[in-house]
Coordinates of C-alpha atoms in Angstrom, one line a residue:
Chain F
M23 CA -37.6 -71.2 14.9
R24 CA -37.7 -67.5 16.3
K25 CA -36.3 -65.0 13.9
R26 CA -33.3 -63.0 14.3
K27 CA -34.3 -59.1 14.6
I28 CA -31.5 -57.5 12.3
N29 CA -29.3 -55.0 14.5
G30 CA -29.4 -51.8 12.1
Y31 CA -26.9 -50.0 13.8
L32 CA -24.2 -52.6 13.3
L33 CA -25.7 -53.4 9.7
V34 CA -25.2 -49.7 8.3
G35 CA -22.0 -49.0 10.4
L36 CA -20.6 -52.4 8.5
I37 CA -21.8 -50.6 5.5
I38 CA -20.5 -47.3 6.0
T39 CA -17.1 -48.7 7.2
G40 CA -16.8 -51.4 4.7
A41 CA -17.4 -49.3 1.7
L42 CA -14.6 -46.7 3.1
L43 CA -12.2 -49.6 3.8
L44 CA -12.6 -50.9 0.3
M45 CA -11.7 -47.9 -1.1
T46 CA -8.8 -47.2 0.8
L47 CA -7.5 -50.4 0.4
I48 CA -7.6 -50.3 -3.4
G49 CA -6.6 -46.7 -2.8
A50 CA -3.3 -47.7 -1.6
F51 CA -2.7 -49.8 -4.4
H52 CA -4.3 -47.8 -7.2
T53 CA -5.4 -44.1 -7.5
P54 CA -7.5 -43.1 -10.8
W55 CA -4.7 -40.3 -11.2
D56 CA -1.4 -39.7 -9.3
P57 CA -2.3 -38.1 -6.1
N58 CA 0.7 -35.3 -6.1
A59 CA 0.8 -35.0 -9.9
M60 CA 0.2 -31.2 -10.7
S61 CA -1.3 -29.7 -14.0
A62 CA -1.2 -26.0 -15.0
T63 CA -4.6 -26.7 -17.5
E64 CA -6.7 -28.2 -14.4
K65 CA -6.9 -26.1 -11.7
F66 CA -9.6 -25.2 -9.6
Q67 CA -11.7 -27.7 -11.7
A68 CA -15.3 -28.4 -9.6
P69 CA -16.5 -32.1 -9.2
S70 CA -16.5 -34.1 -12.4
L71 CA -16.7 -37.2 -13.9
A72 CA -12.9 -37.1 -14.7
H73 CA -11.8 -35.7 -11.5
L74 CA -15.1 -37.2 -8.6
F75 CA -14.2 -34.6 -6.0
G76 CA -12.4 -31.7 -8.3
T77 CA -9.0 -30.4 -8.5
D78 CA -6.9 -27.9 -6.0
R79 CA -4.6 -24.7 -6.7
F80 CA -1.9 -27.1 -8.3
G81 CA -4.7 -29.0 -10.3
R82 CA -3.9 -32.3 -8.7
D83 CA -6.8 -34.7 -8.0
I84 CA -8.7 -34.3 -5.0
F85 CA -10.2 -37.8 -4.9
S86 CA -6.7 -39.8 -5.3
R87 CA -5.3 -37.2 -2.6
V88 CA -8.3 -38.3 -0.5
L89 CA -8.1 -42.0 -0.9
K90 CA -4.3 -41.6 -0.4
G91 CA -4.8 -39.6 2.9
S92 CA -7.1 -41.6 4.3
G93 CA -5.1 -44.8 4.0
T94 CA -2.2 -42.6 6.2
T95 CA -5.3 -41.7 8.7
L96 CA -6.4 -45.5 9.0
A97 CA -3.3 -47.0 9.5
I98 CA -2.1 -44.1 12.3
A99 CA -5.4 -44.8 13.9
L100 CA -5.0 -48.7 14.1
A101 CA -1.9 -48.3 14.7
T102 CA -2.7 -46.2 17.7
V103 CA -5.5 -48.5 18.9
A104 CA -3.4 -51.5 18.8
I105 CA -1.2 -50.0 21.2
G106 CA -3.6 -48.3 23.5
A107 CA -5.7 -51.7 23.6
V108 CA -2.5 -54.1 24.2
V109 CA -0.9 -51.8 26.7
G110 CA -4.2 -50.6 28.2
T111 CA -5.4 -54.3 28.4
L112 CA -2.0 -55.5 30.1
V113 CA -2.0 -52.9 32.6
G114 CA -5.9 -53.1 33.2
A115 CA -5.6 -57.0 33.6
V116 CA -2.6 -56.5 36.8
T117 CA -4.0 -54.1 38.3
G118 CA -7.6 -55.5 38.2
F119 CA -6.6 -58.9 38.9
F120 CA -3.9 -58.4 41.8
G121 CA -5.3 -55.1 43.2
G122 CA -2.8 -53.7 45.9
V123 CA -1.2 -50.9 46.4
V124 CA 0.1 -50.6 43.0
D125 CA -3.5 -50.8 41.7
D126 CA -4.4 -47.7 43.7
A127 CA -1.7 -45.5 42.4
L128 CA -2.0 -46.6 39.1
M129 CA -5.6 -45.7 38.8
R130 CA -4.9 -42.2 40.7
L131 CA -2.4 -41.7 38.1
N132 CA -5.2 -42.8 35.3
D133 CA -7.7 -40.5 37.1
A134 CA -5.7 -37.4 36.5
L135 CA -5.0 -38.1 33.1
T136 CA -8.2 -38.8 31.4
A137 CA -9.5 -35.8 33.1
F138 CA -6.9 -34.2 30.5
P139 CA -8.2 -33.5 26.9
S140 CA -6.7 -35.9 24.9
I141 CA -5.4 -33.4 22.2
L142 CA -3.5 -31.5 24.6
L143 CA -1.6 -34.5 25.9
A144 CA -0.4 -35.6 22.6
L145 CA 0.6 -32.2 21.3
L146 CA 2.7 -32.2 24.9
V147 CA 4.0 -35.6 24.1
I148 CA 4.6 -34.6 20.3
S149 CA 6.3 -31.5 21.6
I150 CA 8.8 -33.9 24.1
V151 CA 9.2 -37.0 21.8
G152 CA 10.5 -34.8 19.1
P153 CA 9.9 -34.1 15.3
E154 CA 6.6 -34.3 13.9
N155 CA 5.9 -37.2 11.5
K156 CA 3.6 -40.0 11.3
Y157 CA 5.5 -42.0 13.8
N158 CA 5.3 -39.7 16.7
V159 CA 1.8 -39.2 15.9
V160 CA 1.4 -42.8 16.6
L161 CA 3.5 -42.8 19.7
A162 CA 1.8 -39.5 21.2
L163 CA -1.6 -40.8 20.5
G164 CA -0.8 -44.6 21.6
I165 CA 0.6 -43.4 25.0
V166 CA -2.2 -40.8 25.8
F167 CA -4.7 -44.1 24.8
I168 CA -3.4 -46.3 27.2
P169 CA -5.5 -44.9 30.1
S170 CA -8.7 -44.6 28.9
F171 CA -8.2 -48.7 28.2
A172 CA -6.6 -49.5 31.6
R173 CA -9.7 -48.1 33.0
V174 CA -12.3 -50.0 31.3
T175 CA -10.3 -53.2 31.3
R176 CA -9.5 -52.9 35.1
T177 CA -12.9 -52.6 35.8
A178 CA -13.9 -55.8 33.6
F179 CA -11.2 -57.9 35.2
A180 CA -11.9 -56.6 39.1
G181 CA -15.4 -57.9 38.2
L182 CA -14.0 -61.2 37.0
R183 CA -12.0 -61.6 39.9
D184 CA -14.3 -63.3 42.3
A185 CA -16.5 -65.0 39.7
N186 CA -17.2 -68.7 40.5
Y187 CA -15.6 -70.5 37.1
I188 CA -12.3 -68.4 38.2
T189 CA -12.2 -70.0 41.9
S190 CA -12.9 -73.4 40.3
A191 CA -10.1 -72.9 37.8
R192 CA -7.9 -71.8 40.9
L193 CA -8.8 -74.9 42.5
M194 CA -8.1 -76.9 39.8
G195 CA -4.6 -75.8 39.9
A196 CA -4.4 -73.2 36.5
S197 CA -1.4 -70.7 36.9
N198 CA -2.5 -66.7 37.4
G199 CA -1.5 -66.2 33.2
R200 CA -3.6 -69.1 32.3
I201 CA -6.8 -67.2 34.6
L202 CA -6.2 -64.2 32.8
L203 CA -5.4 -65.5 29.6
I204 CA -7.8 -68.3 28.8
H205 CA -10.4 -67.6 31.1
M206 CA -10.7 -63.8 31.6
L207 CA -9.5 -62.1 28.5
P208 CA -12.5 -63.4 26.4
N209 CA -15.1 -62.3 28.9
T210 CA -13.7 -59.0 28.7
A211 CA -14.5 -58.6 25.0
R212 CA -17.8 -57.8 25.9
V213 CA -16.3 -54.3 27.0
L214 CA -13.0 -54.1 24.7
L215 CA -15.0 -54.0 21.4
P216 CA -16.9 -50.7 22.1
A217 CA -13.9 -49.5 23.7
V218 CA -12.0 -50.1 20.0
T219 CA -14.6 -48.7 18.5
I220 CA -14.5 -45.7 21.0
G221 CA -11.0 -45.5 20.9
F222 CA -10.6 -45.7 17.0
N223 CA -12.8 -43.1 16.5
N224 CA -10.8 -40.8 18.9
A225 CA -7.6 -41.9 17.4
V226 CA -9.1 -40.6 14.2
L227 CA -10.2 -37.5 15.1
A228 CA -7.3 -36.7 17.1
E229 CA -4.9 -37.5 14.2
A230 CA -7.3 -35.1 12.3
S231 CA -6.8 -32.4 14.8
M232 CA -3.0 -32.7 15.4
S233 CA -2.3 -32.6 11.0
F234 CA -4.9 -30.0 10.7
L235 CA -2.8 -28.3 13.6
G236 CA 0.5 -28.6 11.6
I237 CA 1.6 -30.5 14.5
G238 CA 1.2 -34.0 13.2
V239 CA 1.5 -35.5 9.6
T240 CA 3.8 -33.9 7.8
P241 CA 4.5 -34.0 3.8
P242 CA 5.6 -36.2 1.9
D243 CA 3.0 -38.1 3.9
A244 CA -0.3 -36.7 3.9
S245 CA -3.3 -37.7 6.3
L246 CA -7.1 -36.4 5.6
G247 CA -6.2 -34.3 9.0
Y248 CA -3.4 -32.5 6.8
L249 CA -5.5 -32.6 3.6
L250 CA -8.4 -30.2 5.6
K251 CA -5.4 -27.7 6.4
E252 CA -4.2 -27.6 2.9
A253 CA -8.3 -27.2 1.7
Q254 CA -8.5 -24.6 4.4
S255 CA -6.0 -22.4 2.4
M256 CA -8.1 -22.7 -0.7
L257 CA -11.3 -22.7 0.9
A258 CA -12.7 -19.8 -1.2
L259 CA -11.7 -21.0 -4.9
A260 CA -12.0 -24.7 -4.1
P261 CA -14.9 -25.5 -1.2
W262 CA -15.0 -28.7 -2.9
Y263 CA -12.0 -29.9 -1.5
A264 CA -12.7 -29.1 2.1
L265 CA -16.5 -30.5 1.6
C266 CA -15.3 -33.7 0.4
T267 CA -12.4 -34.4 2.7
G268 CA -14.0 -33.3 6.1
T269 CA -17.3 -35.6 4.5
V270 CA -14.7 -38.5 4.5
I271 CA -13.7 -38.1 7.9
A272 CA -17.3 -37.7 8.8
L273 CA -18.5 -40.9 7.5
L274 CA -15.5 -43.0 8.7
V275 CA -16.2 -41.6 12.4
F276 CA -19.7 -41.9 11.7
G277 CA -19.7 -45.5 10.6
V278 CA -17.5 -46.7 13.6
G279 CA -19.6 -44.8 15.9
L280 CA -22.5 -46.9 14.4
I281 CA -20.7 -50.3 15.2
G282 CA -20.0 -49.2 18.5
E283 CA -24.0 -48.3 19.3
G284 CA -24.5 -51.6 17.5
L285 CA -22.2 -53.9 19.6
Q286 CA -23.7 -52.5 22.7
K287 CA -27.3 -52.9 21.7
M288 CA -26.1 -56.6 21.2
D289 CA -24.7 -56.9 24.7
R290 CA -27.7 -55.5 26.1
E291 CA -30.2 -57.8 24.1
V292 CA -28.2 -60.5 25.1
A293 CA -28.4 -59.8 28.9
Chain M
M22 CA -17.5 -26.6 54.8
K23 CA -15.2 -29.0 55.9
Y24 CA -15.9 -31.0 52.8
A25 CA -15.1 -28.0 50.6
L26 CA -12.3 -27.0 52.6
K27 CA -10.7 -30.2 51.8
R28 CA -11.7 -30.6 48.4
I29 CA -9.5 -26.9 47.7
L30 CA -6.7 -28.1 49.8
M31 CA -6.5 -31.2 47.5
L32 CA -7.1 -28.9 44.3
V33 CA -3.7 -27.1 45.7
L34 CA -2.0 -30.0 46.4
T35 CA -3.0 -31.2 43.0
M36 CA -1.2 -28.2 41.1
V37 CA 1.9 -27.9 43.0
I38 CA 2.5 -32.0 41.9
V39 CA 1.5 -31.3 38.4
S40 CA 3.6 -28.0 38.1
F41 CA 6.6 -29.9 40.0
L42 CA 6.2 -32.8 36.9
T43 CA 5.8 -30.2 34.0
F44 CA 8.9 -28.1 35.3
L45 CA 10.8 -31.6 35.7
A46 CA 9.9 -32.6 32.3
F47 CA 10.9 -28.9 30.5
E48 CA 14.2 -29.3 32.5
L49 CA 15.0 -32.1 31.2
I50 CA 13.8 -31.6 27.7
S51 CA 14.8 -28.2 26.9
G52 CA 18.3 -28.4 27.1
D53 CA 20.2 -25.3 28.0
P54 CA 18.1 -22.0 27.5
A55 CA 21.1 -19.8 27.6
E56 CA 22.5 -21.4 24.8
A57 CA 19.4 -21.7 23.0
K58 CA 19.4 -18.1 23.4
L59 CA 22.5 -17.2 22.4
G60 CA 23.3 -19.6 19.5
T61 CA 26.2 -22.5 19.4
E62 CA 28.9 -20.2 18.4
A63 CA 28.9 -18.0 21.9
T64 CA 31.9 -17.6 23.8
P65 CA 31.6 -19.7 27.4
E66 CA 32.0 -16.1 29.3
R67 CA 28.9 -15.0 27.7
L68 CA 26.7 -17.7 28.5
A69 CA 27.9 -18.2 31.7
A70 CA 27.2 -14.4 32.2
L71 CA 23.8 -14.9 30.8
R72 CA 23.0 -18.1 33.0
H73 CA 24.0 -16.3 36.0
E74 CA 21.6 -13.3 34.8
M75 CA 18.8 -15.5 34.0
G76 CA 19.2 -17.4 37.2
L77 CA 19.8 -20.9 35.5
D78 CA 23.3 -21.4 37.8
R79 CA 21.1 -21.8 41.0
P80 CA 20.4 -25.0 42.1
F81 CA 17.0 -27.2 40.9
P82 CA 14.7 -26.6 43.7
V83 CA 15.4 -22.7 44.1
R84 CA 14.7 -22.2 40.3
Y85 CA 11.3 -24.4 40.4
V86 CA 10.2 -22.3 43.9
S87 CA 11.1 -19.1 42.3
W88 CA 9.0 -20.3 39.1
L89 CA 6.2 -21.3 41.2
A90 CA 6.3 -18.0 43.2
G91 CA 5.9 -16.2 39.3
F92 CA 2.6 -17.6 39.1
V93 CA 1.7 -15.0 42.3
S94 CA 3.9 -12.2 41.1
G95 CA 2.9 -12.6 37.3
D96 CA 7.0 -12.8 36.5
L97 CA 7.0 -15.9 34.4
G98 CA 10.3 -15.6 32.6
T99 CA 10.4 -14.5 29.0
S100 CA 9.6 -15.6 25.6
Y101 CA 12.2 -17.0 23.2
N102 CA 10.0 -16.4 20.2
Y103 CA 8.5 -13.0 21.3
D104 CA 11.3 -11.9 23.4
M105 CA 8.7 -10.6 25.9
P106 CA 7.4 -11.6 29.2
V107 CA 5.6 -14.6 29.2
W108 CA 2.5 -13.2 31.2
E109 CA 2.2 -10.6 28.8
L110 CA 1.8 -12.6 26.4
I111 CA -0.6 -14.7 27.7
A112 CA -2.6 -12.5 29.8
P113 CA -4.9 -11.0 26.5
K114 CA -5.4 -14.6 25.2
L115 CA -6.4 -16.3 28.0
E116 CA -9.2 -13.9 27.9
V117 CA -10.5 -14.2 24.6
T118 CA -10.4 -18.0 24.9
L119 CA -12.5 -18.1 28.3
C120 CA -14.7 -16.1 26.4
L121 CA -15.1 -19.1 23.5
C122 CA -15.2 -21.9 25.9
L123 CA -17.4 -19.8 28.7
L124 CA -19.9 -19.2 25.3
S125 CA -19.7 -22.9 24.3
F126 CA -20.4 -24.2 27.8
V127 CA -23.5 -22.2 28.2
L128 CA -24.9 -23.2 24.5
I129 CA -24.0 -26.8 25.4
T130 CA -26.1 -26.7 28.9
A131 CA -28.9 -24.7 27.3
V132 CA -29.5 -27.0 24.1
S133 CA -28.4 -30.6 25.6
I134 CA -30.6 -30.8 29.1
P135 CA -33.6 -29.8 26.8
L136 CA -33.0 -32.2 24.1
A137 CA -32.0 -34.9 26.7
I138 CA -35.3 -34.7 28.3
W139 CA -37.5 -34.6 24.8
S140 CA -35.3 -37.3 23.3
Y141 CA -36.2 -39.9 26.0
R142 CA -39.8 -39.5 25.2
W143 CA -39.2 -41.0 22.4
T144 CA -37.8 -44.2 23.5
G145 CA -39.0 -47.2 22.0
T146 CA -40.4 -45.2 19.3
A147 CA -39.3 -45.8 15.4
F148 CA -37.9 -42.1 15.7
D149 CA -35.4 -43.7 18.2
A150 CA -33.1 -45.0 15.2
V151 CA -33.0 -41.8 13.7
R152 CA -32.5 -40.1 16.7
T153 CA -29.4 -42.0 17.5
A154 CA -28.1 -42.3 14.1
F155 CA -28.2 -38.1 14.5
N156 CA -26.6 -37.9 17.6
Q157 CA -23.9 -40.3 16.1
L158 CA -23.6 -38.3 13.5
C159 CA -23.1 -35.4 15.8
M160 CA -20.2 -36.7 17.7
A161 CA -18.6 -37.9 14.0
V162 CA -18.6 -34.5 12.5
P163 CA -14.7 -33.0 13.6
P164 CA -15.5 -29.3 15.0
F165 CA -12.7 -28.1 12.4
F166 CA -14.8 -29.3 9.5
T167 CA -18.0 -27.7 11.1
G168 CA -15.7 -24.7 11.5
I169 CA -14.3 -24.7 7.8
L170 CA -18.3 -25.0 6.7
M171 CA -19.1 -22.3 8.8
S172 CA -16.5 -19.8 7.7
Y173 CA -17.3 -20.7 4.3
F174 CA -21.2 -20.1 4.3
F175 CA -21.5 -17.3 7.3
G176 CA -17.9 -15.8 6.5
I177 CA -17.4 -16.1 2.5
V178 CA -20.4 -16.6 1.4
M179 CA -22.9 -14.4 3.7
R180 CA -20.4 -12.4 5.4
L181 CA -21.3 -12.2 8.7
F182 CA -17.7 -12.2 10.1
I183 CA -14.4 -12.3 8.2
P184 CA -12.6 -15.5 8.8
G185 CA -9.1 -15.3 10.3
D186 CA -9.9 -11.5 10.9
F187 CA -10.5 -11.4 14.7
P188 CA -11.7 -8.0 16.0
D189 CA -10.2 -6.6 19.3
L190 CA -12.0 -8.1 22.5
R191 CA -12.0 -4.9 24.3
T192 CA -12.9 -2.4 21.4
D193 CA -15.3 -4.4 19.4
F194 CA -17.0 -6.5 21.7
G195 CA -20.3 -7.1 19.6
E196 CA -18.2 -8.1 16.2
A197 CA -15.7 -10.2 18.2
V198 CA -18.7 -11.8 20.0
T199 CA -20.7 -12.6 16.4
H200 CA -17.2 -14.1 15.8
L201 CA -16.7 -15.8 18.9
F202 CA -20.6 -17.3 18.6
F203 CA -19.8 -19.4 15.7
A204 CA -16.6 -20.4 16.7
A205 CA -18.5 -21.9 20.5
I206 CA -21.5 -23.2 18.3
C207 CA -18.5 -25.5 15.9
L208 CA -16.7 -26.5 19.3
G209 CA -20.1 -27.0 21.3
I210 CA -21.7 -29.7 18.7
P211 CA -20.0 -32.9 19.5
R212 CA -20.0 -32.4 23.2
A213 CA -23.6 -31.3 23.5
A214 CA -24.7 -34.5 21.3
M215 CA -22.4 -36.7 24.1
T216 CA -24.4 -34.7 26.8
V217 CA -27.6 -35.6 25.3
R218 CA -26.5 -39.0 25.1
M219 CA -25.4 -39.3 28.7
M220 CA -28.0 -37.7 30.0
R221 CA -30.5 -39.5 28.2
S222 CA -29.3 -42.7 29.3
T223 CA -29.2 -41.6 32.6
V224 CA -32.6 -40.7 32.6
I225 CA -33.4 -44.0 31.2
G226 CA -31.7 -45.9 34.1
E227 CA -33.3 -43.7 36.8
M228 CA -36.4 -44.5 35.1
Q229 CA -36.2 -48.1 35.9
K230 CA -35.9 -47.4 39.6
A231 CA -37.9 -48.8 42.3
Y232 CA -39.2 -45.3 43.6
V233 CA -40.5 -44.4 40.2
R234 CA -42.5 -47.8 39.5
T235 CA -43.8 -47.1 43.7
A236 CA -44.3 -43.3 42.9
I237 CA -46.5 -44.5 39.2
S238 CA -48.3 -47.2 41.2
R239 CA -49.7 -44.4 43.9
G240 CA -51.1 -42.5 40.6
N241 CA -48.4 -39.8 39.9
D242 CA -48.5 -39.2 36.1
R243 CA -45.1 -40.3 34.3
R244 CA -44.2 -36.9 33.2
G245 CA -44.8 -35.6 37.0
V246 CA -42.3 -38.2 38.2
L247 CA -40.0 -37.4 35.5
T248 CA -39.6 -33.5 36.3
R249 CA -40.1 -34.0 40.3
H250 CA -37.9 -36.7 41.0
V251 CA -36.2 -38.3 38.1
L252 CA -34.9 -35.0 37.1
K253 CA -33.9 -34.2 40.3
N254 CA -31.6 -37.2 40.9
S255 CA -30.3 -37.3 37.3
L256 CA -28.8 -33.8 38.5
T257 CA -25.5 -34.8 40.0
S258 CA -24.1 -36.8 36.9
A259 CA -25.4 -34.0 34.8
V260 CA -22.9 -31.6 36.7
T261 CA -20.3 -34.2 37.1
F262 CA -20.2 -34.3 33.3
L263 CA -21.1 -31.1 32.4
G264 CA -17.5 -30.2 34.5
Q265 CA -15.6 -32.3 32.1
T266 CA -17.2 -30.8 29.0
M267 CA -15.6 -27.7 30.4
A268 CA -12.2 -29.6 30.7
E269 CA -12.8 -30.8 27.3
L270 CA -14.0 -27.3 25.6
I271 CA -10.6 -26.2 26.2
G272 CA -9.0 -29.0 24.2
G273 CA -11.3 -28.5 21.1
S274 CA -10.9 -24.6 21.3
V275 CA -7.1 -25.4 20.1
V276 CA -8.3 -26.6 17.2
V277 CA -11.2 -24.3 16.7
E278 CA -9.1 -21.3 17.4
Q279 CA -6.9 -22.4 14.4
V280 CA -10.1 -22.4 11.8
F281 CA -11.4 -19.1 12.8
G282 CA -8.0 -17.8 13.5
I283 CA -9.2 -16.3 16.9
P284 CA -5.8 -15.4 18.8
G285 CA -6.6 -17.3 21.8
L286 CA -4.4 -19.9 24.4
G287 CA -4.8 -22.4 22.0
R288 CA -3.1 -21.1 19.1
L289 CA -0.1 -19.5 21.2
L290 CA 0.5 -23.2 22.4
V291 CA 0.3 -24.8 18.9
Y292 CA 2.8 -21.7 18.1
S293 CA 4.9 -22.5 20.6
I294 CA 5.3 -25.8 20.6
S295 CA 6.2 -25.8 16.7
N296 CA 8.8 -23.5 17.5
R297 CA 10.3 -24.9 20.4
D298 CA 9.0 -21.8 22.7
Y299 CA 9.5 -23.8 26.4
P300 CA 8.8 -20.7 29.1
V301 CA 5.7 -20.4 27.1
V302 CA 4.5 -24.1 26.7
E303 CA 5.6 -24.6 30.4
T304 CA 3.5 -21.7 31.6
L305 CA 0.5 -23.0 29.5
V306 CA 0.5 -26.4 30.4
V307 CA 0.2 -25.2 34.1
I308 CA -2.5 -22.9 33.0
L309 CA -4.5 -25.7 31.4
A310 CA -3.9 -28.2 34.1
F311 CA -5.4 -25.5 36.6
W312 CA -8.2 -25.1 34.2
V313 CA -9.3 -28.8 34.4
V314 CA -8.5 -29.3 37.7
L315 CA -10.6 -26.3 38.5
A316 CA -13.3 -27.5 36.3
G317 CA -13.5 -31.1 38.4
T318 CA -13.5 -29.3 41.7
L319 CA -16.2 -26.8 40.9
A320 CA -18.5 -29.9 39.9
D321 CA -17.7 -31.6 42.7
L322 CA -18.3 -28.7 45.4
I323 CA -21.6 -28.1 43.2
N324 CA -22.6 -31.8 43.5
Q325 CA -22.2 -31.8 47.3
R326 CA -24.2 -28.7 47.8
I327 CA -27.1 -30.4 45.6
D328 CA -26.8 -33.6 46.7
P329 CA -27.2 -34.3 51.0
R330 CA -26.0 -38.1 50.6
L331 CA -22.8 -36.3 49.5
R332 CA -22.5 -34.2 52.3
L333 CA -22.7 -36.6 54.9
G334 CA -19.9 -38.3 53.6
G335 CA -21.7 -41.6 51.9
A336 CA -20.9 -43.3 48.6
V337 CA -24.1 -42.8 46.2

């Protein structure tokens, strides 16, 4: 029996991401301290066993705040990727499968949109759709992420269009809907999965950037980006605030990036 | 030459479309600027007078053309917040952002291409996994986090620059560039990591081609083939990618300017968006779009000079 080679990237990525997800999940129900409870006697405490990440200007426990914040960030990133992936795949499937004038026009628009830095587009969309809050952040980022998913899936669907098994399915009388959904969609998972990991990372970074700029999540909600914005204002007195929050963002993106790397490596080895 | 002309024509056409869409979008969302200026309590007569003065009573196409002409004449209207001409507000900030992005671009190019070649040599060794992980890590650390770390260590601890206090670019050029240098590094790290990754896979793909096998079987050494043939053939994709980098940098600069307190376009954009200062946002959108389109056009033009196949109109 051939021994399966362990995919190191995937393994390490899954461990890091899994640990962070688990902690965030627990944090959604229970945090060691109330993330908003202030304490005049415990201001600017360096990390200790009682306060793992220390405390801030108001004596709030930073670890608890980071747990809550990463919950918000994860929820926004997942919702964004869901919108981008579902709508993008729909657009990609239709244009890639049917081709024609609509395909050409949409792809030109797509090229123009993907050339534009996504953070700028997201800022513009949010300036158009209205007040800065977490729902509008999801809406803005979701819209901005559609084109990149559409492009990836379009290529995949267009490539499968003339495959023999599709022709034979059509000869057997399968409808377009059936062909797209049952036969083609599972075969695009190969390109869709790495795209989802990249999209997720971009969403985390974009949300963090927007909230950091103050055009994103606003109180009472707090995301990791918003926490970093807070942390920057007390950098000289509580450097651990910025350090811990930033490290959590970096670890999250790093872990998911490794998963993407691992998936692509797996794909190369199968091929 | 013919190709270049066509490409520039396309650039102009794209910009006209972008500017029209921008003008239309802001026309729809921004409401009545006269009312915004005078408040909802204003009398209808005063509103009508101000509308006439601001030229708002003219038909839409006329207003669009006169706004477009403003990009040539420099008259782009007045900012709601600062009550000063938009162009006077933007021009000094444009300089700063341009300096920041160019500095970062030079750093990225200078660092990532040698690194890509160097990292290619390690392909297939045990070190490869460490290198990939490090590469992913560099892409994972957001620029505003490295920015905060840098302002803490180099600013607050080592006092090489004062975070948030940006010296004037004209009078204090040296100091300003030091300040910009740290910002440029933060801006460049993730993009440099992506460039290394992209260049490396291009070189690997190129090394597997038949002409490389032929060259090596004829007795050329790998190193010579790499520098003489493979790198030349990888150049076009590198130029395209660096063109995209130029476009991405302007997006990243928005965040980095905020961290380092650099008074550039990005901060102005953020401030204007939060304060619904539409004339400024509108102009900035067109300038940024121009930047993005220009970067792509330049990359195409350079590629067309490098690669004779493109000049002959063939697809590569």
